[in-house]
Coordinates of C-alpha atoms in Angstrom, one line a residue:
X63 CA -0.2 0.1 -0.3
X64 CA 0.8 3.6 -0.5
X65 CA 0.3 6.7 0.9
X66 CA 0.8 9.9 -0.7
X67 CA 0.7 13.8 1.4
X68 CA 0.2 16.5 -0.7
X69 CA 0.7 20.0 0.1
X70 CA -0.5 23.0 -1.8
X71 CA 2.1 25.3 -2.5
X72 CA 1.4 29.3 -1.8
X73 CA -2.5 28.0 -1.1
X74 CA -2.6 30.8 1.7
X75 CA -1.3 33.1 -0.2
X76 CA -3.9 32.8 -3.2
X77 CA -6.7 32.8 0.0
X78 CA -5.5 36.3 0.8
X79 CA -5.3 37.7 -2.3
X80 CA -8.6 36.4 -3.9
X81 CA -10.6 35.8 -0.6
X82 CA -12.1 32.8 1.4
X83 CA -14.7 32.0 -1.3
X84 CA -12.0 31.8 -3.9
X85 CA -10.0 29.4 -1.9
X86 CA -13.0 27.3 -1.3
X87 CA -13.1 26.9 -5.0
X88 CA -9.2 26.0 -5.3
X89 CA -9.8 23.4 -3.0
X90 CA -12.5 21.9 -4.6
X91 CA -10.8 21.9 -8.0
X92 CA -7.9 20.1 -6.5
X93 CA -10.0 17.6 -4.9
X94 CA -11.8 16.8 -8.3
X95 CA -8.5 17.0 -10.1
X96 CA -7.3 14.4 -7.6
X97 CA -10.1 12.2 -7.7
X98 CA -10.2 12.1 -11.7
X99 CA -6.6 10.5 -11.5
X100 CA -6.9 8.3 -8.3
X101 CA -7.0 4.5 -8.5
X102 CA -10.3 2.5 -8.4
X103 CA -10.6 2.0 -4.4
X104 CA -8.3 4.7 -3.2
X105 CA -9.1 6.8 -0.4
X106 CA -8.8 10.8 -0.8
X107 CA -9.0 13.0 2.1
X108 CA -8.3 16.7 2.7
X109 CA -5.9 16.0 5.6
X110 CA -5.5 20.0 6.6
X111 CA -6.1 23.1 5.0
X112 CA -4.0 22.9 2.1
X113 CA -3.0 19.5 2.1
X114 CA -4.7 16.3 0.9
X115 CA -3.6 12.5 1.7
X116 CA -4.0 9.6 -0.6
X117 CA -4.2 5.9 0.3
X118 CA -3.7 3.5 -2.3
X119 CA -4.1 0.1 -1.7
X120 CA -2.2 -1.5 -4.8
X121 CA 0.7 -3.0 -3.9
X122 CA 3.5 -1.1 -5.7
X123 CA 7.6 -0.3 -5.3
X124 CA 8.8 2.8 -4.6
X125 CA 9.4 4.0 -8.3
X126 CA 5.8 3.0 -9.2
X127 CA 4.6 5.1 -6.3
X128 CA 6.9 7.9 -6.8
X129 CA 5.7 8.1 -10.6
X130 CA 1.9 7.8 -8.8
X131 CA 2.6 11.0 -6.6
X132 CA 4.0 12.7 -9.5
X133 CA 0.7 12.0 -11.3
X134 CA -1.5 13.4 -8.5
X135 CA 0.8 16.7 -8.3
X136 CA 0.5 16.8 -12.0
X137 CA -3.0 16.8 -12.0
X138 CA -3.1 19.5 -9.1
X139 CA -1.1 21.8 -11.2
X140 CA -3.7 22.2 -14.0
X141 CA -5.1 26.0 -14.4
X142 CA -8.2 27.0 -12.4
X143 CA -10.2 30.0 -13.5
X144 CA -10.5 32.1 -10.3
X145 CA -12.3 35.7 -10.3
X146 CA -11.5 36.0 -13.9
X147 CA -7.7 35.0 -13.7
X148 CA -5.8 31.7 -14.4
X149 CA -4.2 30.3 -11.0
X150 CA -1.8 27.4 -11.0
X151 CA -1.7 25.5 -7.6
X152 CA 1.8 23.6 -7.2
X153 CA 2.7 21.2 -4.9
X154 CA 4.9 18.9 -3.1
X155 CA 4.5 15.2 -2.1
X156 CA 5.8 12.8 0.9
X157 CA 5.0 9.2 0.2
X158 CA 5.4 6.2 2.0
X159 CA 5.2 2.5 0.8
X160 CA 4.8 -0.5 3.2
X161 CA 5.8 -3.8 3.0
X162 CA 4.0 -6.8 4.5
X163 CA 4.3 -5.5 7.9
X164 CA 1.6 -2.5 7.8
X165 CA 2.2 0.1 10.5
X166 CA -0.7 2.0 12.5
X167 CA -2.4 4.8 10.0
X168 CA -0.7 7.2 12.1
X169 CA 2.3 6.1 11.7
X170 CA 2.0 5.9 7.9
X171 CA 0.9 9.6 7.9
X172 CA 3.9 10.7 10.3
X173 CA 6.3 9.1 7.7
X174 CA 4.8 10.6 5.1
X175 CA 4.6 13.8 6.6
X176 CA 8.4 13.7 7.1
X177 CA 8.9 12.6 3.6
X178 CA 7.1 15.9 2.6
X179 CA 9.0 18.0 4.7
X180 CA 12.1 17.0 2.5
X181 CA 9.9 17.3 -0.7
X182 CA 8.8 21.3 0.3
X183 CA 12.7 21.9 1.1
X184 CA 13.9 20.3 -2.3
X185 CA 11.1 22.3 -4.4
X186 CA 8.2 21.3 -6.4
X187 CA 9.0 17.4 -5.8
X188 CA 7.8 13.8 -4.8
X189 CA 9.9 12.2 -2.5
X190 CA 9.5 8.7 -0.9
X191 CA 9.9 7.9 3.3
X192 CA 13.6 6.6 4.3
X193 CA 14.4 5.8 7.6
X194 CA 17.4 8.3 7.6
X195 CA 15.2 11.3 7.6
X196 CA 14.1 10.3 10.9
X197 CA 17.8 10.3 12.0
X198 CA 18.2 13.9 10.2
X199 CA 14.9 15.2 12.3
X200 CA 16.6 14.0 15.7
X201 CA 19.5 15.7 15.1
X202 CA 17.7 18.7 14.1
X203 CA 15.6 18.5 17.4
X204 CA 19.0 17.9 19.2
X205 CA 20.5 20.9 17.7
X206 CA 17.8 23.1 18.9
X207 CA 18.3 21.8 22.4
X208 CA 22.0 22.7 22.4
X209 CA 21.3 26.1 21.0
X210 CA 18.7 26.5 23.8
X211 CA 21.6 25.9 26.3
X212 CA 23.6 28.2 24.7
X213 CA 21.5 30.6 24.7
X214 CA 20.6 30.1 28.1
X215 CA 24.5 30.3 29.3
X216 CA 27.6 31.5 27.7
X217 CA 28.8 31.4 24.3
X218 CA 31.4 28.9 24.4
X219 CA 34.1 30.2 22.1
X220 CA 37.5 29.6 20.8
X221 CA 39.7 32.2 19.0
X222 CA 42.1 31.9 16.3
X223 CA 45.0 34.2 16.2
X224 CA 45.5 36.9 13.1
X225 CA 48.9 37.2 12.2
X226 CA 50.5 40.1 10.0
X227 CA 52.5 38.5 7.7
X228 CA 55.2 41.4 7.3
X229 CA 56.5 40.5 10.9
X230 CA 54.6 37.7 12.0
X231 CA 53.1 39.8 15.1
X232 CA 49.7 38.8 16.2
X233 CA 47.2 41.6 15.6
X234 CA 44.0 40.1 16.7
X235 CA 41.9 37.0 16.8
X236 CA 38.9 35.2 15.0
X237 CA 36.0 34.1 17.5
X238 CA 34.8 31.0 16.5
X239 CA 31.7 29.4 18.0
X240 CA 32.4 26.0 19.6
X241 CA 29.3 24.1 20.5
X242 CA 29.9 20.5 21.6
X243 CA 27.4 17.6 21.2
X244 CA 26.5 15.4 23.9
X245 CA 29.4 13.2 22.8
X246 CA 31.9 16.2 22.7
X247 CA 32.1 16.4 19.2
X248 CA 32.1 20.0 18.0
X249 CA 28.9 20.8 15.8
X250 CA 30.0 22.9 12.8
X251 CA 29.1 26.6 12.9
X252 CA 26.7 26.8 9.9
X253 CA 24.6 24.0 11.7
X254 CA 24.5 25.5 15.0
X255 CA 23.3 28.9 13.4
X256 CA 20.8 27.3 11.2
X257 CA 19.3 25.5 14.1
X258 CA 19.1 28.8 16.0
X259 CA 17.4 30.8 12.9
X260 CA 14.8 27.6 13.0
X261 CA 14.2 28.0 16.6
X262 CA 13.9 32.0 16.3
X263 CA 17.2 32.3 18.4
X264 CA 19.6 33.4 15.5
X265 CA 19.7 37.3 17.0
X266 CA 20.0 36.0 20.7
X267 CA 22.9 33.6 19.8
X268 CA 24.9 36.4 17.7
X269 CA 24.1 38.9 20.6
X270 CA 25.8 36.4 23.0
X271 CA 28.8 35.6 20.8
X272 CA 29.6 39.6 20.4
X273 CA 29.1 39.9 23.7
X274 CA 31.5 37.2 24.5
X275 CA 33.8 38.4 22.1
X276 CA 34.1 41.9 23.0
X277 CA 34.5 40.9 27.1
X278 CA 37.4 39.0 25.9
X279 CA 38.9 41.3 24.0
X280 CA 38.8 43.7 26.8
X281 CA 40.6 41.3 28.7
X282 CA 43.3 41.3 26.0
X283 CA 43.5 45.1 26.2
X284 CA 44.1 44.8 30.1
X285 CA 46.6 42.1 29.6
X286 CA 48.8 43.7 26.9
X287 CA 47.9 47.3 26.8
X288 CA 50.9 48.1 24.5
X289 CA 49.4 46.3 21.9
X290 CA 46.0 47.4 19.7
X291 CA 44.7 43.5 19.6
X292 CA 41.1 43.6 17.7
X293 CA 38.8 40.6 17.8
X294 CA 36.7 39.4 14.5
X295 CA 33.2 37.8 14.6
X296 CA 31.2 36.5 12.0
X297 CA 27.8 37.8 11.1
X298 CA 25.4 35.5 10.2
X299 CA 22.8 36.4 7.1
X300 CA 19.9 36.6 9.7
X301 CA 22.0 38.5 12.2
X302 CA 22.7 41.2 9.5
X303 CA 19.6 41.1 8.5
X304 CA 18.2 42.2 12.1
X305 CA 17.3 45.9 12.4
X306 CA 18.5 45.4 16.0
X307 CA 22.1 44.7 15.2
X308 CA 23.5 48.0 15.2
X309 CA 22.1 48.4 18.9
X310 CA 23.2 44.9 19.6
X311 CA 26.9 46.2 18.4
X312 CA 26.6 49.5 20.8
X313 CA 25.4 47.2 23.7
X314 CA 28.1 44.6 23.5
X315 CA 31.0 47.4 23.1
X316 CA 29.4 49.3 26.1
X317 CA 29.0 46.3 28.4
X318 CA 32.7 45.6 27.8
X319 CA 34.0 49.2 27.7
X320 CA 35.6 48.3 24.4
X321 CA 36.9 50.8 21.8
X322 CA 34.9 49.9 18.6
X323 CA 38.2 50.1 16.6
X324 CA 38.9 46.8 18.6
X325 CA 36.0 44.9 17.2
X326 CA 36.0 43.9 13.3
X327 CA 33.0 42.4 12.2
X328 CA 33.1 40.0 9.2
X329 CA 30.4 39.6 6.8
X330 CA 30.0 37.3 3.6
X331 CA 29.8 38.9 0.0
X332 CA 26.5 36.4 -0.4
X333 CA 24.8 38.3 2.7
X334 CA 25.6 41.7 1.3
X335 CA 24.3 41.0 -2.1
X336 CA 20.9 39.6 -0.9
X337 CA 19.9 43.3 -0.5
X338 CA 22.3 45.4 -1.6
X339 CA 20.2 48.7 -0.4
X340 CA 19.9 47.3 3.2
X341 CA 23.4 46.4 3.2
X342 CA 24.6 49.7 2.2
X343 CA 22.3 51.2 5.0
X344 CA 23.7 48.9 7.7
X345 CA 27.4 49.2 6.7
X346 CA 27.3 52.7 6.7
X347 CA 25.4 53.0 10.4
X348 CA 27.9 50.2 11.7
X349 CA 31.0 52.3 10.1
X350 CA 29.7 55.4 12.0
X351 CA 29.9 53.5 14.8
X352 CA 33.8 53.1 14.5
X353 CA 33.8 49.1 14.2
X354 CA 35.7 47.6 11.6

């Protein structure tokens, strides 16, 4: 047997643009299109506001089931007339194929839903469930737990020396986030910040790193006042887009009583190019603060 879970892309946007009546019309049209291609004996249900579930009792391998899911998606994507306009609803599909041992209906839907998450992330595609997806979801959940621990405490930072090539003198250091998992292995920083973004904590984590790095740079100044050591901090895309970034930088400098010239913010070119007008404004205000 096969269970296919389909999610209608941008349905809520169409609902807002054309009204609830039009939204109802789109749902009815999508249901009718699915009924046209569904196999005899299949069970079709509206699973939630903008998704459908299809149960097919035919024995099928994964390739056949994926092809069937593609047929269902293609049926939904036919143009539908709404308020004098032609609307095309695209979709993603997650599917699960059972063998001789059939799990509970709740488990089937959970697996199809897990596959649907990957399908939506990959675009308008149909993706079959695989057990490795559960492992990935468990890791994502664990990363979120780690991020919440960090945000509730102190940022675990390491520092990599920045050396002047001309004479080999250390002029500063880059702050590197080093979050260990439960086995002690360091989680790659991009994964940590991605988890923070999913949890809505990217700004909090970035502010914590800034504060810890500025405090450390202030200690370097006290220990070696004759050197103008600076600290470099990477700014994530989510953090750079935060309208409070300038205030966070000022707060971190003020709390550490650190001169702005001792702080260097590192921003990827791809982040700057995402919105050049916003980037120009952010960089101008940050430069006025005196940071590098």
